[in-house]
Tab-separated table of C-alpha atoms and ligand atoms in Angstrom:
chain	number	residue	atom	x	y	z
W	57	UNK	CA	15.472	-24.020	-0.119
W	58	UNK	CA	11.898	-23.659	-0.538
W	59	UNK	CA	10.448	-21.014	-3.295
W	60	UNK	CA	7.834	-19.365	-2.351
W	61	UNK	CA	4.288	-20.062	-3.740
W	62	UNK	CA	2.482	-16.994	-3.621
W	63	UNK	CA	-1.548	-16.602	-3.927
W	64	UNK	CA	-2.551	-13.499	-6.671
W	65	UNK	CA	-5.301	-12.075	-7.533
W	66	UNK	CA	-8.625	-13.598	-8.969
W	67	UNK	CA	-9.864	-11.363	-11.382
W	68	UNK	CA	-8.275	-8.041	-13.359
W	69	UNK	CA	-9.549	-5.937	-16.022
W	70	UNK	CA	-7.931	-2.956	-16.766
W	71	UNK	CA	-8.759	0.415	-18.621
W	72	UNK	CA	-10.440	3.687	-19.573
W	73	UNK	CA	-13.788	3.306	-18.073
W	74	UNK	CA	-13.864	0.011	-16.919
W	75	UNK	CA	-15.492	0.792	-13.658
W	76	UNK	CA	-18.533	0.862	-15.535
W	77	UNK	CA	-18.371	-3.312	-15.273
W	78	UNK	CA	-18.188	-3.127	-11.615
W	79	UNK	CA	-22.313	-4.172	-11.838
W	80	UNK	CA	-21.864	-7.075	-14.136
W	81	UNK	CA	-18.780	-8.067	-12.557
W	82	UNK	CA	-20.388	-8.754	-9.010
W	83	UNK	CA	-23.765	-9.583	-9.919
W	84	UNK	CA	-22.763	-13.242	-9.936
W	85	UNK	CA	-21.371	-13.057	-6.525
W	86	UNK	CA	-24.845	-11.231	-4.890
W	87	UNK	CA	-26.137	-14.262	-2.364
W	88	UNK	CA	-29.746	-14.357	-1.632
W	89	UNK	CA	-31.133	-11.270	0.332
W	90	UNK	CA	-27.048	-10.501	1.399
W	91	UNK	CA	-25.733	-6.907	0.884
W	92	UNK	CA	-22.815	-5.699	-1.159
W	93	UNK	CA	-21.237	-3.234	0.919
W	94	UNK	CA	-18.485	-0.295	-1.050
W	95	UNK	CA	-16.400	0.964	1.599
W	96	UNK	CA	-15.510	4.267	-0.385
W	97	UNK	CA	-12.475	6.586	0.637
W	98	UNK	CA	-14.012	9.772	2.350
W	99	UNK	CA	-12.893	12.121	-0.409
W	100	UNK	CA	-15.283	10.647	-2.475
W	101	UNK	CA	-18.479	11.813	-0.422
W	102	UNK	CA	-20.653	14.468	-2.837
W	103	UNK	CA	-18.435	13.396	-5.819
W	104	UNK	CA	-19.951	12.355	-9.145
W	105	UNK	CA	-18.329	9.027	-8.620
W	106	UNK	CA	-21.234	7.927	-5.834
W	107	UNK	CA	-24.050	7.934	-8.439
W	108	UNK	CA	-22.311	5.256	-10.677
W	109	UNK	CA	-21.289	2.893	-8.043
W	110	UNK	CA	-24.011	0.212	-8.742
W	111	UNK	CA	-26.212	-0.012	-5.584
W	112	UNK	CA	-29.304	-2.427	-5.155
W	113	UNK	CA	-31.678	-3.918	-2.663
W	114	UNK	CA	-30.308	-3.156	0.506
W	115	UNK	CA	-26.433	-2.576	-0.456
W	116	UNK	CA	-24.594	-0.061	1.696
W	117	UNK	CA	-22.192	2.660	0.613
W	118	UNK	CA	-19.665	3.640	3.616
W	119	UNK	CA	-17.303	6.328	3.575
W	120	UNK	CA	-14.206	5.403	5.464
W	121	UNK	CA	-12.339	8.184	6.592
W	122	UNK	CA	-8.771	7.514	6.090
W	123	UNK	CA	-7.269	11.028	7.825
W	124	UNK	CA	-5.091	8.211	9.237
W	125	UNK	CA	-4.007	4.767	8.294
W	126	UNK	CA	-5.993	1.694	9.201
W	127	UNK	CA	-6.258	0.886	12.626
W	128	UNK	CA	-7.284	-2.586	13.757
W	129	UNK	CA	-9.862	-0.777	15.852
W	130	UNK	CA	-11.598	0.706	12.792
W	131	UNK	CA	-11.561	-2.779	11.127
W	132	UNK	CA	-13.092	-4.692	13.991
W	133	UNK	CA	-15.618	-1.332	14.172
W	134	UNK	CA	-16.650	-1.557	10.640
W	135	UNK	CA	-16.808	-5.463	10.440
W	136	UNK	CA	-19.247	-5.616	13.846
W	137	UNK	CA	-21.534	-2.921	12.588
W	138	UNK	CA	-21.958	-5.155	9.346
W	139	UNK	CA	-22.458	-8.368	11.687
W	140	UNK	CA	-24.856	-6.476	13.812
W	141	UNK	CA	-26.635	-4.712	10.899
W	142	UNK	CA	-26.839	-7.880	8.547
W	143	UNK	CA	-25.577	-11.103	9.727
W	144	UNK	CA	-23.400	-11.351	6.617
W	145	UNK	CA	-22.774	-9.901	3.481
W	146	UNK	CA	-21.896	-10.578	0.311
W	147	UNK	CA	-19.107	-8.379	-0.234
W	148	UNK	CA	-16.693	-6.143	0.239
W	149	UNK	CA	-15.386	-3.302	-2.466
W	150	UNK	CA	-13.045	-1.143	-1.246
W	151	UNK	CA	-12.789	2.096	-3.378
W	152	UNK	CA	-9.690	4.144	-2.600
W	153	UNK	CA	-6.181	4.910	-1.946
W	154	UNK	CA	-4.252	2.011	-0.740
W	155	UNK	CA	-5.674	2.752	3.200
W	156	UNK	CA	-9.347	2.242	1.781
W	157	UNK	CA	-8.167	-1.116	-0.024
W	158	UNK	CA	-6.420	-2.151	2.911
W	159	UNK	CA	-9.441	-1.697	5.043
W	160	UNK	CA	-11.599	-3.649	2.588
W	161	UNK	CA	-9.533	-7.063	2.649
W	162	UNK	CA	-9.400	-6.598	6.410
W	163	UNK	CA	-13.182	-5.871	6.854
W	164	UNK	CA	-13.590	-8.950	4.198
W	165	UNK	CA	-11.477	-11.045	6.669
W	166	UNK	CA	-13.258	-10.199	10.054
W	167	UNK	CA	-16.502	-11.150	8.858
W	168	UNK	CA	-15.470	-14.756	8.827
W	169	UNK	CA	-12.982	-14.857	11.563
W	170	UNK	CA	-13.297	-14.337	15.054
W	171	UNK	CA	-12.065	-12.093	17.592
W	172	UNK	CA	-9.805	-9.261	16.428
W	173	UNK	CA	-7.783	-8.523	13.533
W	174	UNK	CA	-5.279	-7.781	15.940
W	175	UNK	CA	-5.199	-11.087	16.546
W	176	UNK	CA	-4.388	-11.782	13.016
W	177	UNK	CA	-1.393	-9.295	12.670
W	178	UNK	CA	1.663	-11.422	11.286
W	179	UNK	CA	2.413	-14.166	8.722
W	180	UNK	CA	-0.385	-16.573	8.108
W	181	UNK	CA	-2.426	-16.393	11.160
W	182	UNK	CA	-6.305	-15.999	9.351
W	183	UNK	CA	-8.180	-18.837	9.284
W	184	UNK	CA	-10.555	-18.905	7.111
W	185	UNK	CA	-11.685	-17.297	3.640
W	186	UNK	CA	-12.948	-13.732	3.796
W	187	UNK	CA	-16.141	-13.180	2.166
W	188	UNK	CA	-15.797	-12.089	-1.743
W	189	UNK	CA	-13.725	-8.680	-2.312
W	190	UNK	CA	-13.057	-6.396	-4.715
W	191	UNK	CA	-10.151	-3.336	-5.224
W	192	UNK	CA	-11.182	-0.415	-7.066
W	193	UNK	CA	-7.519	1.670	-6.660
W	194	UNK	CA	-8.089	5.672	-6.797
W	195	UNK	CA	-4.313	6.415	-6.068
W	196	UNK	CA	-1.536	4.280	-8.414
W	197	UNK	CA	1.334	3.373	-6.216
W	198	UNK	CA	1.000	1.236	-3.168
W	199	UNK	CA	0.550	-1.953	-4.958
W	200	UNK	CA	-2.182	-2.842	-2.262
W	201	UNK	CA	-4.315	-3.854	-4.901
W	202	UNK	CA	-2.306	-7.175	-6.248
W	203	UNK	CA	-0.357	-7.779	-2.061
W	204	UNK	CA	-1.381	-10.658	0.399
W	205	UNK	CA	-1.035	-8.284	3.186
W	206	UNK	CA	-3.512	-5.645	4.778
W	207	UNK	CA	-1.050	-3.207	6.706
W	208	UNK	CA	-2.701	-2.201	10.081
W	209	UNK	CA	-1.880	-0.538	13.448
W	210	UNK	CA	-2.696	-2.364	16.417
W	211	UNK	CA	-2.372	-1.918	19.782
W	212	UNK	CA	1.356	-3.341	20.099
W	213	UNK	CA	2.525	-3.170	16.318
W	214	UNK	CA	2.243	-1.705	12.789
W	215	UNK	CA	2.081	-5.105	10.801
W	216	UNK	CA	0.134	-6.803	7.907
W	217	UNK	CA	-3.212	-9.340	8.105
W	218	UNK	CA	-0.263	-11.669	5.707
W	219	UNK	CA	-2.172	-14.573	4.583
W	220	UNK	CA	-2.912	-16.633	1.056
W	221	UNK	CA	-6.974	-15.381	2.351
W	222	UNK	CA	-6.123	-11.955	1.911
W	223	UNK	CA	-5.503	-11.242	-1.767
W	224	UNK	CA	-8.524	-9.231	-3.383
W	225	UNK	CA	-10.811	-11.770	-5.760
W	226	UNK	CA	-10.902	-9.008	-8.165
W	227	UNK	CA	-9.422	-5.556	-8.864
W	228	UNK	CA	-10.908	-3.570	-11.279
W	229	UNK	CA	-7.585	-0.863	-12.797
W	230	UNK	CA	-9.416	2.444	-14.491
W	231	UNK	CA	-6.915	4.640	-14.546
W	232	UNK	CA	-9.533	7.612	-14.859
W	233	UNK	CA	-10.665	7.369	-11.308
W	234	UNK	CA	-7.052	8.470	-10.452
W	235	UNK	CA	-7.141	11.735	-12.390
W	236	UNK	CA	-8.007	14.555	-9.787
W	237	UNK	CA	-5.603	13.323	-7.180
W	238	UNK	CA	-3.240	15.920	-5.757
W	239	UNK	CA	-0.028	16.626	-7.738
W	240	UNK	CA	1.497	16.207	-4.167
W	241	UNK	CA	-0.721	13.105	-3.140
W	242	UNK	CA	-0.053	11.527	-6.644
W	243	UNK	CA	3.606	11.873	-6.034
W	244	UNK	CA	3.789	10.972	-2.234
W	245	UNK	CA	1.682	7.379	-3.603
W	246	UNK	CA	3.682	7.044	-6.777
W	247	UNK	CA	7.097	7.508	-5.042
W	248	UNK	CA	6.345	4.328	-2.998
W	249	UNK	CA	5.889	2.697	-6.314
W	250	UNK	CA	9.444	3.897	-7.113
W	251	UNK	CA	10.917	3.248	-3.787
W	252	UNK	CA	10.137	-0.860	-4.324
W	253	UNK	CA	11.458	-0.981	-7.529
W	254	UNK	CA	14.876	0.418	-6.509
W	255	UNK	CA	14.620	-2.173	-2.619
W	256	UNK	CA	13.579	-4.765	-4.918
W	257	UNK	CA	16.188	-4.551	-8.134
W	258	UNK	CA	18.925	-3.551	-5.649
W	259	UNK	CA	17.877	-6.105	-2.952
W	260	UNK	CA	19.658	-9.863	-2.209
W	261	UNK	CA	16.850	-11.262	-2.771
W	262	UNK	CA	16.150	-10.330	-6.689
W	263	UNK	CA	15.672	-13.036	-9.267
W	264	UNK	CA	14.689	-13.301	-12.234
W	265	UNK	CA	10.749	-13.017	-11.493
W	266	UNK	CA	10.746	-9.669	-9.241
W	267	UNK	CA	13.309	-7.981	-11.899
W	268	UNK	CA	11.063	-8.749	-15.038
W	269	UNK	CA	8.160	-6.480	-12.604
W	270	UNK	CA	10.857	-4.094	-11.619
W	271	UNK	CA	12.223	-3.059	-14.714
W	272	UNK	CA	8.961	-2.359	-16.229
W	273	UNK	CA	7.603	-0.587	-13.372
W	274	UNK	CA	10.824	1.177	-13.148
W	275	UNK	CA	10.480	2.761	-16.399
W	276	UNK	CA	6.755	3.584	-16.177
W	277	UNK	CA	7.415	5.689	-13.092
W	278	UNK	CA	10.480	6.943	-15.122
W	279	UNK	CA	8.189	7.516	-18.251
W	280	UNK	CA	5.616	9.724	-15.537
W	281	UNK	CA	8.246	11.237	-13.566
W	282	UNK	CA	11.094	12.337	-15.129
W	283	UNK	CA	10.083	12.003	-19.282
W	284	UNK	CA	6.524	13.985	-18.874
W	285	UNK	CA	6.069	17.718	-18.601
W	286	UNK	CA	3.398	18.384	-16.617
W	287	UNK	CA	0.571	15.818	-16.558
W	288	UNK	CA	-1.876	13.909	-19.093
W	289	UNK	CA	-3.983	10.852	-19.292
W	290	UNK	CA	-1.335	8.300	-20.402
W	291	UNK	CA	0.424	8.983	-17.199
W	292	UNK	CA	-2.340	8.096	-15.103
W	293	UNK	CA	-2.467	4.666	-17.046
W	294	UNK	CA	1.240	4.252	-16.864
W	295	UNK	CA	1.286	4.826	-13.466
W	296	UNK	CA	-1.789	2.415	-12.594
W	297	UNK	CA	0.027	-0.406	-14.652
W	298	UNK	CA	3.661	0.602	-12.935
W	299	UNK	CA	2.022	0.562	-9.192
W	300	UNK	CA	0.751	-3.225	-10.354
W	301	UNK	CA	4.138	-4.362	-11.968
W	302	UNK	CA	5.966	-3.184	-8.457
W	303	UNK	CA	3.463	-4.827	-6.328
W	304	UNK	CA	4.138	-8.115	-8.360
W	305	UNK	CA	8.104	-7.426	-8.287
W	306	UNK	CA	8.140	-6.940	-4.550
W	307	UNK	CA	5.779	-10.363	-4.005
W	308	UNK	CA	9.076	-12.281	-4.956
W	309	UNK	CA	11.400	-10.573	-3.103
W	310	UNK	CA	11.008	-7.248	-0.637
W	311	UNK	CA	11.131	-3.929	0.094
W	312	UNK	CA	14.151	-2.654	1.994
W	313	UNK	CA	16.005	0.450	3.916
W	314	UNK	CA	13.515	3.225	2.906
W	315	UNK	CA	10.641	1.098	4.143
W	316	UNK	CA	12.455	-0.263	7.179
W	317	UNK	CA	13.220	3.334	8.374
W	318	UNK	CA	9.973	4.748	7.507
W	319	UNK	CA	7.843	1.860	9.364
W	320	UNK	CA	10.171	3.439	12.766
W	321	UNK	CA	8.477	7.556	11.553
W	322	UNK	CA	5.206	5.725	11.222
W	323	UNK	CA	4.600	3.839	14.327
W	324	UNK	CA	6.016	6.967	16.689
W	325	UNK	CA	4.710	9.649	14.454
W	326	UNK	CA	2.184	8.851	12.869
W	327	UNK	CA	3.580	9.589	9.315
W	328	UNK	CA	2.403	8.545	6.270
W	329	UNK	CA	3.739	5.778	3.898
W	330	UNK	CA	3.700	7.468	0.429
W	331	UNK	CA	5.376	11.119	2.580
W	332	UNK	CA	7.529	8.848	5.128
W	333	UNK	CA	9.174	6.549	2.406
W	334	UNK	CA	10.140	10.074	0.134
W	335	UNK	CA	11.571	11.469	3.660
W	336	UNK	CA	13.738	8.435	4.342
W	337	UNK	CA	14.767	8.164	0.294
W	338	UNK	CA	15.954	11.643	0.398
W	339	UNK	CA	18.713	10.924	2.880
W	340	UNK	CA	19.646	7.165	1.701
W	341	UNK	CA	22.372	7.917	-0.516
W	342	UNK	CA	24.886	5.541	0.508
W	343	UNK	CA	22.650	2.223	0.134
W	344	UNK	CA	20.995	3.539	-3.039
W	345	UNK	CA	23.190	6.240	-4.801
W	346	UNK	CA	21.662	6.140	-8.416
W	347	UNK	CA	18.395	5.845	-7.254
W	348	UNK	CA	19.090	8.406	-4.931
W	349	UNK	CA	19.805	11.178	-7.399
W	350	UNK	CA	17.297	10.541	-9.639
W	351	UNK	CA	14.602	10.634	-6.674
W	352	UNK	CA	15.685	14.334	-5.952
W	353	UNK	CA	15.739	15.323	-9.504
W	354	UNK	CA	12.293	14.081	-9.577
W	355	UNK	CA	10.949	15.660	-6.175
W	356	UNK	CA	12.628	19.075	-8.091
W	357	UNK	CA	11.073	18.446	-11.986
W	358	UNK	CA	7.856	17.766	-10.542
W	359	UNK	CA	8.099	20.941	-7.989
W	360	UNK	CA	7.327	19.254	-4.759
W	361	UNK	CA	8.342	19.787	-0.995
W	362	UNK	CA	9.472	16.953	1.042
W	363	UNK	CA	9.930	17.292	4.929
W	364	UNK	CA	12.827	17.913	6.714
W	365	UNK	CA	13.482	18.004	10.348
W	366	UNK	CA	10.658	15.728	11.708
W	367	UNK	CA	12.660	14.260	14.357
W	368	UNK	CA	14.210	17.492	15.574
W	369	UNK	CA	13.612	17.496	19.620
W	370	UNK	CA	12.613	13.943	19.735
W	371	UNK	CA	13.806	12.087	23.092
W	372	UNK	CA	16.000	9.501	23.128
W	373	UNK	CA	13.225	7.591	24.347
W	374	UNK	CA	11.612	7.925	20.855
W	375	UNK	CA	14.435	7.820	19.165
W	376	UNK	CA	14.844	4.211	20.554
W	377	UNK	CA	11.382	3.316	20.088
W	378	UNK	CA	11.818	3.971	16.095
W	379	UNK	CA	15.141	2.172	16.442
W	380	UNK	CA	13.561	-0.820	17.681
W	381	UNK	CA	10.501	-1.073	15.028
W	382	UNK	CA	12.603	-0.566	12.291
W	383	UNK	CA	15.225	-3.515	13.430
W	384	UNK	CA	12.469	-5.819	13.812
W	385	UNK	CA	12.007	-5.766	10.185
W	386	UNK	CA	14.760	-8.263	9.886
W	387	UNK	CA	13.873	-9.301	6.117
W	388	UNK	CA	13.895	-5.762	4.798
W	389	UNK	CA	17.182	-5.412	6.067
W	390	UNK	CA	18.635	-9.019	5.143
W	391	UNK	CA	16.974	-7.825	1.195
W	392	UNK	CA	19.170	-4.761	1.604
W	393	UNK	CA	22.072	-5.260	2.730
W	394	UNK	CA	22.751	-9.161	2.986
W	395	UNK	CA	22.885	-11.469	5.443
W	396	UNK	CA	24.876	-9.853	7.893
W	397	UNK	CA	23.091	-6.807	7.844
W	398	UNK	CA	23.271	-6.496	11.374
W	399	UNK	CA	26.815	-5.939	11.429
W	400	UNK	CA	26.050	-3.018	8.831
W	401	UNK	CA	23.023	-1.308	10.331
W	402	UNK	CA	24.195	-0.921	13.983
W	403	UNK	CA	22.114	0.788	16.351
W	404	UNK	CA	24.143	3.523	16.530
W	405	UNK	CA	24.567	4.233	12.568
W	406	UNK	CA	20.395	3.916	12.770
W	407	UNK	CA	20.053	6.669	15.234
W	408	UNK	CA	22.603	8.719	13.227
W	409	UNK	CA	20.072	8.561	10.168
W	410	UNK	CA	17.275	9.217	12.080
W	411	UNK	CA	19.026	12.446	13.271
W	412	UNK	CA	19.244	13.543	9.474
W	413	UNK	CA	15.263	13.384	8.567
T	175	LIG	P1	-4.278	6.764	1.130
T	175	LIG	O1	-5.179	5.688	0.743
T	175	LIG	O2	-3.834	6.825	2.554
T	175	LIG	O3	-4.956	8.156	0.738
T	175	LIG	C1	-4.236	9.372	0.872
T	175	LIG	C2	-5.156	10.572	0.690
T	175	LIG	O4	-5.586	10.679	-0.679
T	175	LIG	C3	-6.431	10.472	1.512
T	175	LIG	O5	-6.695	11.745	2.049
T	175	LIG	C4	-7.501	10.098	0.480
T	175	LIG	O6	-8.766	10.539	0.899
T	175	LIG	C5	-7.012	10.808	-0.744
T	175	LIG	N1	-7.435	10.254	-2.054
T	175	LIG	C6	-7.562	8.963	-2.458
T	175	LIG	N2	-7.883	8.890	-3.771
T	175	LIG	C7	-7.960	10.167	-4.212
T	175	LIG	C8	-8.243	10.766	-5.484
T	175	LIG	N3	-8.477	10.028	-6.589
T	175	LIG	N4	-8.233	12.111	-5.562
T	175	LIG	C9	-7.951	12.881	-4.494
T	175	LIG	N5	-7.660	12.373	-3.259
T	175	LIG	C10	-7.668	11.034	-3.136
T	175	LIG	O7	-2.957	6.815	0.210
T	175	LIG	P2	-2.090	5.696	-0.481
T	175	LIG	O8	-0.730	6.268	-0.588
T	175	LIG	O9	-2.739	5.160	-1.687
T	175	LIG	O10	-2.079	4.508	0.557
T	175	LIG	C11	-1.278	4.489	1.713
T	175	LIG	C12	-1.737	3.333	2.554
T	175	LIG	O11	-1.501	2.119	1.870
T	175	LIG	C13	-1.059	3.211	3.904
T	175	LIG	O12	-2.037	2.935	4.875
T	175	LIG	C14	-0.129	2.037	3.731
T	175	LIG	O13	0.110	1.351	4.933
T	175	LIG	C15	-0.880	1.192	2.750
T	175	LIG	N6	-0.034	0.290	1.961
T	175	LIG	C16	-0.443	-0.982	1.826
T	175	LIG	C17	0.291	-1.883	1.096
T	175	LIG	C18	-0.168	-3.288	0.970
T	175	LIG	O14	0.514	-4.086	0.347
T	175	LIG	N7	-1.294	-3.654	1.506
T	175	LIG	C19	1.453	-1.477	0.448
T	175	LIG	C20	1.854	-0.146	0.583
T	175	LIG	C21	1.086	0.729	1.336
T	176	LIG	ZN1	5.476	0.869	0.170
């Protein structure tokens, strides 16, 4: 058996403020007359937050609009306007939710590798170093910030840029940048924190390493979810640290049946990942029943609506289609349910849950 030797993150600070580094922090990585460029989540646009990200020479601010997840065609669009506009760069900070981080490893990527990233969608298939990157998180959940994987859609699949290249260089954790999110947005992103602690501590795969991660980030969510009334600043830092801890807990083992089910919603519906793993958890009593119950009493404490009936009047058609992406996550469901997971998640007993949401 070989244990896997996984590729972190360069650099972390963490705390109250700490954004105001970000200058310092890159100033040693500025080459010669080549750019900086902040790729900066859309919401952002006319906020206060603009005038303090530290711009010089001729550094370039983009606002990505991230309406809908990354597509490969945005990436390869943003990294050839770069090429064509400067050659190279020196960097890439992605400022945002985990679709705006995801978009700056990939755009980091592309301007060192040819082709497409579609080309580059699977398990080690980048070839060389990206140039230097940076995560600034705005939402605390997805654990995008600490993963080796940049989740895309391309033209034939939904899957990740995996590779030891794509790991940010540094992420800079202030939990303050997270505090006008959405109650609903906030809970959507901080679910899927949830969600891979309970796939990862309930998964075949746990040891020792991922449970340390889960447990703590576990209880943070736990501390913001359930133990809080209302909302203050110490959940914002709990949750930034518990989004983290589960991004670490799931690097040594995986996610599982909410994310296998939810990849199926994504790819034919175009659903969310933070909304489309809450929709799947809320009917997944019978593979996690404690986690289960305290999910609901969460979505009801914290007063928010979840879906139901998305895939009322779907064909069978698409009903297949979802069927199909969601079995070709083979070790999601070998985490979950074990080896012979195919003899537990027929086809059949698939469709049957994708009735339910
Ligand atoms: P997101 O980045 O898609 O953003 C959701 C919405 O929140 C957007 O409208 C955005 O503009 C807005 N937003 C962001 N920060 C805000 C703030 N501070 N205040 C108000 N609004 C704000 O949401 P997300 O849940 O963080 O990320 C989901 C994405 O992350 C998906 O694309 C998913 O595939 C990806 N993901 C990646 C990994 C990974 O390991 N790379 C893991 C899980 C999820
Ligand atoms: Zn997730």
């Amino acid at each position: 058996m070989a244990f896997r030797n996984f590729k972190m993150v360069g650099y972390v600070v963490y705390g109250r403020g700490s954004f105001n580094q970000l200058d310092e922090i890159i100033s040693p990585h500025r080459k010669e007359s080549r750019p900086m460029i902040f790729l900066v989540d859309h919401f952002f646009e006319g906020k206060p937050l603009v005038n303090r990200i530290p711009v010089r020479g001729n550094d370039k601010i983009i606002f990505v609009d991230v309406t809908y997840e990354p597509k490969t065609t945005y990436v390869d669009q943003l990294a050839q306007q770069l090429k064509e506009e400067f050659g190279t760069v020196s960097g890439v900070i992605g400022i945002g939710g985990g679709s705006t981080m995801d978009l700056a490893k990939a755009v980091s990527l592309m301007m060192n590798n040819p082709g497409s990233s579609a080309d580059y969608q699977g398990w080690d298939l980048v070839k060389n170093p990206g140039v230097y990157k940076a995560g600034i998180p705005t939402l605390s959940g997805t654990g995008a910030e600490v993963s080796r994987t940049t989740v895309l859609t391309g033209p034939t699949k939904k899957l990740g840029m995996n590779s030891d290249f794509t790991p940010f260089d540094q992420i800079i954790l202030d939990p303050e940048l997270t505090a006008n999110a959405p109650a609903n947005q906030r809970f959507y992103t901080g679910m899927d924190c949830y969600i891979h602690c309970i796939e990862s501590l309930e998964g075949t795969y746990l040891n020792e390493f991922s449970k340390s991660y889960g447990e703590k980030a576990l209880q943070l969510c736990r501390d913001v979810f359930v133990h809080t009334d209302g909302w203050n600043e110490e959940c914002d830092d709990k949750l930034m640290m518990a989004s983290y801890a589960g991004g670490m807990s799931i690097a040594y083992s995986q996610v599982g049946v909410a994310h296998a089910v939810s990849y199926g919603l994504s790819y034919l519906l175009g659903t969310k990942h933070g909304i489309g793993n809450c929709i799947v958890m809320n009917h997944l009593e019978e593979y996690y029943p404690a986690g289960v119950k305290e999910f609901k009493y969460m979505v009801e404490k914290n007063k928010i609506e979840i879906p139901v009936g998305i895939c009322k009047g779907l064909s069978d058609d698409d009903f297949e289609k979802m069927i199909n992406v969601s079995m070709g996550m083979k070790p999601l469901w070998e985490n979950a349910l074990g080896k012979d997971w195919e003899k537990i998640m027929t086809r059949e007993k698939l469709r049957a849950l994708y009735d339910k949401l």
